[in-house]
PDB file of C-alpha atoms in Angstrom:
ATOM      1  CA  UNK S   1       7.520  -2.949 -11.184  1.00  0.00           C
ATOM      2  CA  UNK S   2       4.611  -0.586 -10.590  1.00  0.00           C
ATOM      3  CA  UNK S   3       0.951  -2.231 -10.063  1.00  0.00           C
ATOM      4  CA  UNK S   4      -2.391  -0.714  -9.647  1.00  0.00           C
ATOM      5  CA  UNK S   5      -3.811  -1.626  -6.296  1.00  0.00           C
ATOM      6  CA  UNK S   6      -7.147  -2.871  -7.653  1.00  0.00           C
ATOM      7  CA  UNK S   7      -4.981  -5.077 -10.277  1.00  0.00           C
ATOM      8  CA  UNK S   8      -3.645  -7.344  -7.143  1.00  0.00           C
ATOM      9  CA  UNK S   9      -7.199  -7.854  -5.825  1.00  0.00           C
ATOM     10  CA  UNK S  10      -7.947 -11.270  -6.257  1.00  0.00           C
ATOM     11  CA  UNK S  11      -4.452 -12.642  -6.642  1.00  0.00           C
ATOM     12  CA  UNK S  12      -3.887 -16.082  -4.838  1.00  0.00           C
ATOM     13  CA  UNK S  13      -1.417 -16.126  -2.058  1.00  0.00           C
ATOM     14  CA  UNK S  14       0.476 -19.404  -2.526  1.00  0.00           C
ATOM     15  CA  UNK S  15       1.952 -20.770   0.655  1.00  0.00           C
ATOM     16  CA  UNK S  16       5.084 -23.389   0.521  1.00  0.00           C
ATOM     17  CA  UNK S  17       2.247 -26.162   0.572  1.00  0.00           C
ATOM     18  CA  UNK S  18      -0.800 -24.644  -1.111  1.00  0.00           C
ATOM     19  CA  UNK S  19      -2.997 -21.811  -1.519  1.00  0.00           C
ATOM     20  CA  UNK S  20      -3.802 -19.586   1.534  1.00  0.00           C
ATOM     21  CA  UNK S  21      -6.444 -17.274  -0.249  1.00  0.00           C
ATOM     22  CA  UNK S  22      -6.949 -14.105  -2.230  1.00  0.00           C
ATOM     23  CA  UNK S  23      -5.864 -10.698  -1.692  1.00  0.00           C
ATOM     24  CA  UNK S  24      -9.057  -8.519  -0.691  1.00  0.00           C
ATOM     25  CA  UNK S  25      -7.399  -5.209   0.454  1.00  0.00           C
ATOM     26  CA  UNK S  26      -4.412  -3.936   1.643  1.00  0.00           C
ATOM     27  CA  UNK S  27      -3.311  -2.074   4.695  1.00  0.00           C
ATOM     28  CA  UNK S  28      -0.583   0.835   4.540  1.00  0.00           C
ATOM     29  CA  UNK S  29       0.893   3.165   6.977  1.00  0.00           C
ATOM     30  CA  UNK S  30      -0.531   6.650   6.983  1.00  0.00           C
ATOM     31  CA  UNK S  31       2.491   8.192   7.815  1.00  0.00           C
ATOM     32  CA  UNK S  32       5.193   6.741   4.996  1.00  0.00           C
ATOM     33  CA  UNK S  33       2.435   5.496   2.661  1.00  0.00           C
ATOM     34  CA  UNK S  34       3.908   1.668   2.950  1.00  0.00           C
ATOM     35  CA  UNK S  35       1.824  -1.302   2.470  1.00  0.00           C
ATOM     36  CA  UNK S  36       2.369  -3.287   5.970  1.00  0.00           C
ATOM     37  CA  UNK S  37      -0.196  -6.034   5.154  1.00  0.00           C
ATOM     38  CA  UNK S  38      -2.222  -7.743   2.307  1.00  0.00           C
ATOM     39  CA  UNK S  39      -5.566  -8.668   3.549  1.00  0.00           C
ATOM     40  CA  UNK S  40      -6.149 -12.205   2.323  1.00  0.00           C
ATOM     41  CA  UNK S  41      -9.672 -13.760   2.153  1.00  0.00           C
ATOM     42  CA  UNK S  42      -8.790 -17.754   3.265  1.00  0.00           C
ATOM     43  CA  UNK S  43     -12.091 -19.080   1.674  1.00  0.00           C
ATOM     44  CA  UNK S  44     -13.455 -22.485   2.612  1.00  0.00           C
ATOM     45  CA  UNK S  45      -9.992 -24.243   4.108  1.00  0.00           C
ATOM     46  CA  UNK S  46     -10.146 -21.657   7.041  1.00  0.00           C
ATOM     47  CA  UNK S  47     -13.831 -21.073   7.581  1.00  0.00           C
ATOM     48  CA  UNK S  48     -13.722 -18.124   5.261  1.00  0.00           C
ATOM     49  CA  UNK S  49     -11.262 -16.036   7.709  1.00  0.00           C
ATOM     50  CA  UNK S  50      -9.382 -13.127   6.761  1.00  0.00           C
ATOM     51  CA  UNK S  51      -5.795 -13.206   7.369  1.00  0.00           C
ATOM     52  CA  UNK S  52      -2.867 -10.784   7.116  1.00  0.00           C
ATOM     53  CA  UNK S  53       0.202 -11.141   5.153  1.00  0.00           C
ATOM     54  CA  UNK S  54       3.313  -8.908   5.710  1.00  0.00           C
ATOM     55  CA  UNK S  55       5.521  -8.177   2.618  1.00  0.00           C
ATOM     56  CA  UNK S  56       8.434  -9.534   4.489  1.00  0.00           C
ATOM     57  CA  UNK S  57       7.264 -12.998   4.016  1.00  0.00           C
ATOM     58  CA  UNK S  58       6.955 -12.564   0.189  1.00  0.00           C
ATOM     59  CA  UNK S  59       9.060 -14.874  -1.823  1.00  0.00           C
ATOM     60  CA  UNK S  60       8.878 -13.330  -5.258  1.00  0.00           C
ATOM     61  CA  UNK S  61       7.192 -10.600  -6.996  1.00  0.00           C
ATOM     62  CA  UNK S  62       3.527 -11.118  -8.167  1.00  0.00           C
ATOM     63  CA  UNK S  63       2.833 -13.187 -11.434  1.00  0.00           C
ATOM     64  CA  UNK S  64       0.645 -11.024 -13.249  1.00  0.00           C
ATOM     65  CA  UNK S  65      -0.096 -14.003 -15.902  1.00  0.00           C
ATOM     66  CA  UNK S  66      -0.856 -16.420 -13.315  1.00  0.00           C
ATOM     67  CA  UNK S  67      -2.263 -13.887 -10.677  1.00  0.00           C
ATOM     68  CA  UNK S  68      -0.246 -15.587  -7.878  1.00  0.00           C
ATOM     69  CA  UNK S  69       1.927 -14.289  -5.032  1.00  0.00           C
ATOM     70  CA  UNK S  70       4.162 -17.116  -3.497  1.00  0.00           C
ATOM     71  CA  UNK S  71       5.048 -16.566   0.429  1.00  0.00           C
ATOM     72  CA  UNK S  72       7.374 -18.119   2.552  1.00  0.00           C
ATOM     73  CA  UNK S  73       5.079 -19.609   5.300  1.00  0.00           C
ATOM     74  CA  UNK S  74       2.618 -22.740   5.604  1.00  0.00           C
ATOM     75  CA  UNK S  75      -0.770 -22.967   5.601  1.00  0.00           C
ATOM     76  CA  UNK S  76      -0.492 -24.337   9.206  1.00  0.00           C
ATOM     77  CA  UNK S  77       1.174 -21.051  10.284  1.00  0.00           C
ATOM     78  CA  UNK S  78      -1.569 -19.004   9.176  1.00  0.00           C
ATOM     79  CA  UNK S  79      -4.001 -21.042  10.738  1.00  0.00           C
ATOM     80  CA  UNK S  80      -2.399 -20.777  13.897  1.00  0.00           C
ATOM     81  CA  UNK S  81      -1.454 -17.133  13.603  1.00  0.00           C
ATOM     82  CA  UNK S  82      -3.029 -14.548  15.981  1.00  0.00           C
ATOM     83  CA  UNK S  83      -6.429 -13.809  14.555  1.00  0.00           C
ATOM     84  CA  UNK S  84      -7.524 -10.310  13.235  1.00  0.00           C
ATOM     85  CA  UNK S  85     -10.901  -8.633  12.682  1.00  0.00           C
ATOM     86  CA  UNK S  86      -9.881  -6.671   9.694  1.00  0.00           C
ATOM     87  CA  UNK S  87     -13.298  -4.345  10.273  1.00  0.00           C
ATOM     88  CA  UNK S  88     -11.762  -2.953  13.557  1.00  0.00           C
ATOM     89  CA  UNK S  89      -8.525  -0.879  13.544  1.00  0.00           C
ATOM     90  CA  UNK S  90      -5.129  -2.991  13.771  1.00  0.00           C
ATOM     91  CA  UNK S  91      -3.509  -2.570  17.293  1.00  0.00           C
ATOM     92  CA  UNK S  92      -0.001  -2.152  17.715  1.00  0.00           C
ATOM     93  CA  UNK S  93      -0.629  -4.742  20.631  1.00  0.00           C
ATOM     94  CA  UNK S  94      -1.552  -7.037  17.800  1.00  0.00           C
ATOM     95  CA  UNK S  95       1.170  -6.125  15.428  1.00  0.00           C
ATOM     96  CA  UNK S  96       3.866  -7.332  18.110  1.00  0.00           C
ATOM     97  CA  UNK S  97       2.112 -10.703  18.583  1.00  0.00           C
ATOM     98  CA  UNK S  98       2.047 -11.020  14.649  1.00  0.00           C
ATOM     99  CA  UNK S  99       5.773 -10.125  14.190  1.00  0.00           C
ATOM    100  CA  UNK S 100       6.610 -12.541  17.284  1.00  0.00           C
ATOM    101  CA  UNK S 101       4.883 -15.331  15.893  1.00  0.00           C
ATOM    102  CA  UNK S 102       6.245 -14.977  12.533  1.00  0.00           C
ATOM    103  CA  UNK S 103       9.555 -13.982  13.635  1.00  0.00           C
ATOM    104  CA  UNK S 104       9.865 -10.990  11.932  1.00  0.00           C
ATOM    105  CA  UNK S 105      11.386  -7.723  12.774  1.00  0.00           C
ATOM    106  CA  UNK S 106       9.293  -4.589  14.114  1.00  0.00           C
ATOM    107  CA  UNK S 107       8.921  -2.662  10.718  1.00  0.00           C
ATOM    108  CA  UNK S 108       8.240   0.296  13.124  1.00  0.00           C
ATOM    109  CA  UNK S 109      11.840   0.228  14.660  1.00  0.00           C
ATOM    110  CA  UNK S 110      14.040   1.929  11.959  1.00  0.00           C
ATOM    111  CA  UNK S 111      11.876   4.873  11.129  1.00  0.00           C
ATOM    112  CA  UNK S 112       9.668   5.193   7.701  1.00  0.00           C
ATOM    113  CA  UNK S 113       9.441   2.694   5.004  1.00  0.00           C
ATOM    114  CA  UNK S 114      11.460  -0.397   6.310  1.00  0.00           C
ATOM    115  CA  UNK S 115      14.045   1.527   8.353  1.00  0.00           C
ATOM    116  CA  UNK S 116      17.155   1.355   6.956  1.00  0.00           C
ATOM    117  CA  UNK S 117      16.398  -0.942   4.028  1.00  0.00           C
ATOM    118  CA  UNK S 118      14.697  -0.515   0.929  1.00  0.00           C
ATOM    119  CA  UNK S 119      12.550  -3.652   0.556  1.00  0.00           C
ATOM    120  CA  UNK S 120      10.782  -5.564   3.227  1.00  0.00           C
ATOM    121  CA  UNK S 121      12.738  -8.479   2.205  1.00  0.00           C
ATOM    122  CA  UNK S 122      15.956  -6.909   3.150  1.00  0.00           C
ATOM    123  CA  UNK S 123      14.443  -6.041   6.609  1.00  0.00           C
ATOM    124  CA  UNK S 124      13.331  -9.442   7.237  1.00  0.00           C
ATOM    125  CA  UNK S 125      16.855 -10.864   6.485  1.00  0.00           C
ATOM    126  CA  UNK S 126      18.666  -8.128   8.558  1.00  0.00           C
ATOM    127  CA  UNK S 127      21.145  -9.439  11.338  1.00  0.00           C
ATOM    128  CA  UNK S 128      19.218  -7.722  13.976  1.00  0.00           C
ATOM    129  CA  UNK S 129      15.712  -8.887  13.133  1.00  0.00           C
ATOM    130  CA  UNK S 130      14.274  -9.233  16.419  1.00  0.00           C
ATOM    131  CA  UNK S 131      14.110  -5.718  17.820  1.00  0.00           C
ATOM    132  CA  UNK S 132      12.439  -6.775  20.938  1.00  0.00           C
ATOM    133  CA  UNK S 133      13.944  -3.940  22.919  1.00  0.00           C
ATOM    134  CA  UNK S 134      12.109  -1.399  20.925  1.00  0.00           C
ATOM    135  CA  UNK S 135       9.197   0.257  22.653  1.00  0.00           C
ATOM    136  CA  UNK S 136       6.402   0.199  19.967  1.00  0.00           C
ATOM    137  CA  UNK S 137       4.288   3.388  19.571  1.00  0.00           C
ATOM    138  CA  UNK S 138       0.903   3.537  20.590  1.00  0.00           C
ATOM    139  CA  UNK S 139      -0.783   3.664  17.065  1.00  0.00           C
ATOM    140  CA  UNK S 140       0.087   1.948  14.102  1.00  0.00           C
ATOM    141  CA  UNK S 141      -1.781   4.237  12.048  1.00  0.00           C
ATOM    142  CA  UNK S 142      -3.019   1.657   9.476  1.00  0.00           C
ATOM    143  CA  UNK S 143      -5.445   2.653   6.600  1.00  0.00           C
ATOM    144  CA  UNK S 144      -7.368   0.157   4.383  1.00  0.00           C
ATOM    145  CA  UNK S 145      -6.799   1.012   0.547  1.00  0.00           C
ATOM    146  CA  UNK S 146     -10.315   0.206  -0.042  1.00  0.00           C
ATOM    147  CA  UNK S 147     -11.454   2.605   2.566  1.00  0.00           C
ATOM    148  CA  UNK S 148      -9.293   5.364   1.247  1.00  0.00           C
ATOM    149  CA  UNK S 149     -10.390   4.817  -2.464  1.00  0.00           C
ATOM    150  CA  UNK S 150     -12.832   7.468  -3.076  1.00  0.00           C
ATOM    151  CA  UNK S 151     -11.387  10.033  -0.890  1.00  0.00           C
ATOM    152  CA  UNK S 152     -11.474  13.759  -2.262  1.00  0.00           C
ATOM    153  CA  UNK S 153      -8.290  15.570  -3.360  1.00  0.00           C
ATOM    154  CA  UNK S 154      -8.014  19.642  -2.850  1.00  0.00           C
ATOM    155  CA  UNK S 155      -5.846  21.624  -4.460  1.00  0.00           C
ATOM    156  CA  UNK S 156      -5.117  25.850  -3.863  1.00  0.00           C
ATOM    157  CA  UNK S 157      -7.879  26.591  -5.996  1.00  0.00           C
ATOM    158  CA  UNK S 158     -10.304  23.879  -5.244  1.00  0.00           C
ATOM    159  CA  UNK S 159     -11.241  20.049  -5.228  1.00  0.00           C
ATOM    160  CA  UNK S 160      -8.941  18.284  -7.701  1.00  0.00           C
ATOM    161  CA  UNK S 161     -10.954  15.081  -8.102  1.00  0.00           C
ATOM    162  CA  UNK S 162     -10.988  11.649  -5.901  1.00  0.00           C
ATOM    163  CA  UNK S 163      -8.608   8.929  -5.484  1.00  0.00           C
ATOM    164  CA  UNK S 164      -9.410   6.260  -7.873  1.00  0.00           C
ATOM    165  CA  UNK S 165      -6.690   3.827  -7.034  1.00  0.00           C
ATOM    166  CA  UNK S 166      -2.914   3.215  -5.825  1.00  0.00           C
ATOM    167  CA  UNK S 167       0.263   2.836  -7.557  1.00  0.00           C
ATOM    168  CA  UNK S 168       2.295   0.248  -5.770  1.00  0.00           C
ATOM    169  CA  UNK S 169       5.853  -0.740  -6.170  1.00  0.00           C
ATOM    170  CA  UNK S 170       6.279  -4.494  -5.503  1.00  0.00           C
ATOM    171  CA  UNK S 171       9.746  -4.180  -4.335  1.00  0.00           C
ATOM    172  CA  UNK S 172       9.511  -1.737  -1.840  1.00  0.00           C
ATOM    173  CA  UNK S 173       5.766  -1.947  -1.379  1.00  0.00           C
ATOM    174  CA  UNK S 174       5.656   1.718  -1.356  1.00  0.00           C
ATOM    175  CA  UNK S 175       2.549   3.698  -2.580  1.00  0.00           C
ATOM    176  CA  UNK S 176       4.185   5.840  -5.193  1.00  0.00           C
ATOM    177  CA  UNK S 177       1.240   7.365  -6.890  1.00  0.00           C
ATOM    178  CA  UNK S 178      -2.339   8.023  -6.287  1.00  0.00           C
ATOM    179  CA  UNK S 179      -4.421   7.752  -9.208  1.00  0.00           C
ATOM    180  CA  UNK S 180      -6.820  10.831  -9.342  1.00  0.00           C
ATOM    181  CA  UNK S 181     -10.046  11.223 -11.466  1.00  0.00           C
ATOM    182  CA  UNK S 182     -10.983  14.724 -12.401  1.00  0.00           C
ATOM    183  CA  UNK S 183     -13.587  14.624 -14.335  1.00  0.00           C
ATOM    184  CA  UNK S 184     -16.233  16.014 -11.774  1.00  0.00           C
ATOM    185  CA  UNK S 185     -14.880  19.399 -12.541  1.00  0.00           C
ATOM    186  CA  UNK S 186     -12.841  18.532 -16.113  1.00  0.00           C
ATOM    187  CA  UNK S 187     -14.972  18.357 -18.980  1.00  0.00           C
ATOM    188  CA  UNK S 188     -14.195  15.335 -20.739  1.00  0.00           C
ATOM    189  CA  UNK S 189     -12.545  13.715 -17.954  1.00  0.00           C
ATOM    190  CA  UNK S 190      -8.890  12.662 -17.227  1.00  0.00           C
ATOM    191  CA  UNK S 191      -6.959  10.639 -14.699  1.00  0.00           C
ATOM    192  CA  UNK S 192      -3.738  11.795 -13.793  1.00  0.00           C
ATOM    193  CA  UNK S 193      -1.111  10.708 -10.912  1.00  0.00           C
ATOM    194  CA  UNK S 194       0.166  12.262  -8.068  1.00  0.00           C
ATOM    195  CA  UNK S 195       3.034  10.992  -6.139  1.00  0.00           C
ATOM    196  CA  UNK S 196       2.138  10.621  -2.369  1.00  0.00           C
ATOM    197  CA  UNK S 197       5.258  12.781  -1.370  1.00  0.00           C
ATOM    198  CA  UNK S 198       3.635  15.456  -2.757  1.00  0.00           C
ATOM    199  CA  UNK S 199       0.464  15.157  -0.375  1.00  0.00           C
ATOM    200  CA  UNK S 200       0.407  18.103   1.817  1.00  0.00           C
ATOM    201  CA  UNK S 201      -1.996  17.304   4.161  1.00  0.00           C
ATOM    202  CA  UNK S 202      -4.394  14.895   4.844  1.00  0.00           C
ATOM    203  CA  UNK S 203      -7.931  14.786   6.963  1.00  0.00           C
ATOM    204  CA  UNK S 204      -8.953  11.298   7.732  1.00  0.00           C
ATOM    205  CA  UNK S 205     -12.041  12.313   9.335  1.00  0.00           C
ATOM    206  CA  UNK S 206     -13.255  14.346   6.558  1.00  0.00           C
ATOM    207  CA  UNK S 207     -11.975  12.109   3.920  1.00  0.00           C
ATOM    208  CA  UNK S 208     -10.003  14.674   2.061  1.00  0.00           C
ATOM    209  CA  UNK S 209      -6.387  14.835   1.044  1.00  0.00           C
ATOM    210  CA  UNK S 210      -4.503  17.961   0.050  1.00  0.00           C
ATOM    211  CA  UNK S 211      -1.588  19.449  -2.386  1.00  0.00           C
ATOM    212  CA  UNK S 212      -0.069  22.404  -3.298  1.00  0.00           C
ATOM    213  CA  UNK S 213      -0.894  22.467  -6.552  1.00  0.00           C
ATOM    214  CA  UNK S 214      -3.640  24.356  -8.711  1.00  0.00           C
ATOM    215  CA  UNK S 215      -6.488  23.052 -11.040  1.00  0.00           C
ATOM    216  CA  UNK S 216      -4.708  24.399 -14.045  1.00  0.00           C
ATOM    217  CA  UNK S 217      -1.671  22.440 -13.320  1.00  0.00           C
ATOM    218  CA  UNK S 218      -3.446  19.301 -13.077  1.00  0.00           C
ATOM    219  CA  UNK S 219      -5.485  20.112 -16.069  1.00  0.00           C
ATOM    220  CA  UNK S 220      -2.498  20.271 -18.107  1.00  0.00           C
ATOM    221  CA  UNK S 221      -0.625  17.373 -16.399  1.00  0.00           C
ATOM    222  CA  UNK S 222       0.658  14.357 -18.614  1.00  0.00           C
ATOM    223  CA  UNK S 223      -2.718  12.074 -18.550  1.00  0.00           C
ATOM    224  CA  UNK S 224      -2.327   8.480 -17.010  1.00  0.00           C
ATOM    225  CA  UNK S 225      -3.158   5.758 -19.034  1.00  0.00           C
ATOM    226  CA  UNK S 226      -3.560   2.474 -17.112  1.00  0.00           C
ATOM    227  CA  UNK S 227      -3.313   0.113 -20.439  1.00  0.00           C
ATOM    228  CA  UNK S 228       0.457   1.301 -20.784  1.00  0.00           C
ATOM    229  CA  UNK S 229       3.085   0.539 -18.351  1.00  0.00           C
ATOM    230  CA  UNK S 230       4.502   3.590 -15.926  1.00  0.00           C
ATOM    231  CA  UNK S 231       7.806   4.415 -17.441  1.00  0.00           C
ATOM    232  CA  UNK S 232      10.794   6.277 -16.075  1.00  0.00           C
ATOM    233  CA  UNK S 233      10.301   8.960 -18.674  1.00  0.00           C
ATOM    234  CA  UNK S 234       6.562   9.177 -17.680  1.00  0.00           C
ATOM    235  CA  UNK S 235       7.803   9.947 -14.225  1.00  0.00           C
ATOM    236  CA  UNK S 236      10.473  12.636 -14.788  1.00  0.00           C
ATOM    237  CA  UNK S 237       7.922  14.393 -17.194  1.00  0.00           C
ATOM    238  CA  UNK S 238       5.243  14.102 -14.196  1.00  0.00           C
ATOM    239  CA  UNK S 239       7.704  15.705 -11.850  1.00  0.00           C
ATOM    240  CA  UNK S 240       9.033  18.428 -14.193  1.00  0.00           C
ATOM    241  CA  UNK S 241       5.299  19.321 -15.003  1.00  0.00           C
ATOM    242  CA  UNK S 242       4.815  19.953 -11.584  1.00  0.00           C
ATOM    243  CA  UNK S 243       7.958  21.455 -10.738  1.00  0.00           C
ATOM    244  CA  UNK S 244       8.058  18.877  -7.927  1.00  0.00           C
ATOM    245  CA  UNK S 245      10.932  16.269  -6.849  1.00  0.00           C
ATOM    246  CA  UNK S 246      11.665  13.632  -9.215  1.00  0.00           C
ATOM    247  CA  UNK S 247      10.075  10.410  -7.692  1.00  0.00           C
ATOM    248  CA  UNK S 248      12.043   8.035  -9.745  1.00  0.00           C
ATOM    249  CA  UNK S 249      14.667   5.798  -7.832  1.00  0.00           C
ATOM    250  CA  UNK S 250      13.197   7.142  -4.461  1.00  0.00           C
ATOM    251  CA  UNK S 251      11.534   3.908  -3.930  1.00  0.00           C
ATOM    252  CA  UNK S 252      12.173   0.756  -5.823  1.00  0.00           C
TER     253      UNK S 252
END
């Protein structure tokens, strides 16, 4: 299922022995557009700390009606896990300690996404999960979804709009689409989706993303209505409109 990232904010993270806290942000890899951690505000029980939860420890997909996401850890584990300052960049050194503490494989060891696997759960259950002989890259390239929200999007003939939200798969935890608001230049306004695989360049310093498409193409693209679930037919029509590679089935 596909979720708007903003709709996941506020979901309760439920451990095996009680609630940990609520999702406050998502950290994703800027090279693969894959969510690596849920940033969870713990509230009173852990002195209002923020902790990171890997998608590899999720037990089930998000429960929309209940706004709950169950995880396969105990509250005591979360309490004893290496602390993180979510206001500062997450280092690879920290990620190594985090993965070792939770006995999780190193997600960066097998390439983009989750290595040879389609989902974080499959990687977590893989036989060679330790991967302790892998030399970690120096920089993890993690980005905050809340920080990237508002970035400008530029096409071949000018700015296309700004990033309003992210569309996330709850199986692969990949960011499949960016929701782009084009009201700054298109009379009447409109929201469209652009697949992250269609992003041709990013300047994190300038808060700018680029795509090889024109304003006219975006203007005539299928409109995104967030009150309607994204269907396969919509995804096919979107890719066909832009004449670009179809996204359906590429990520779960």
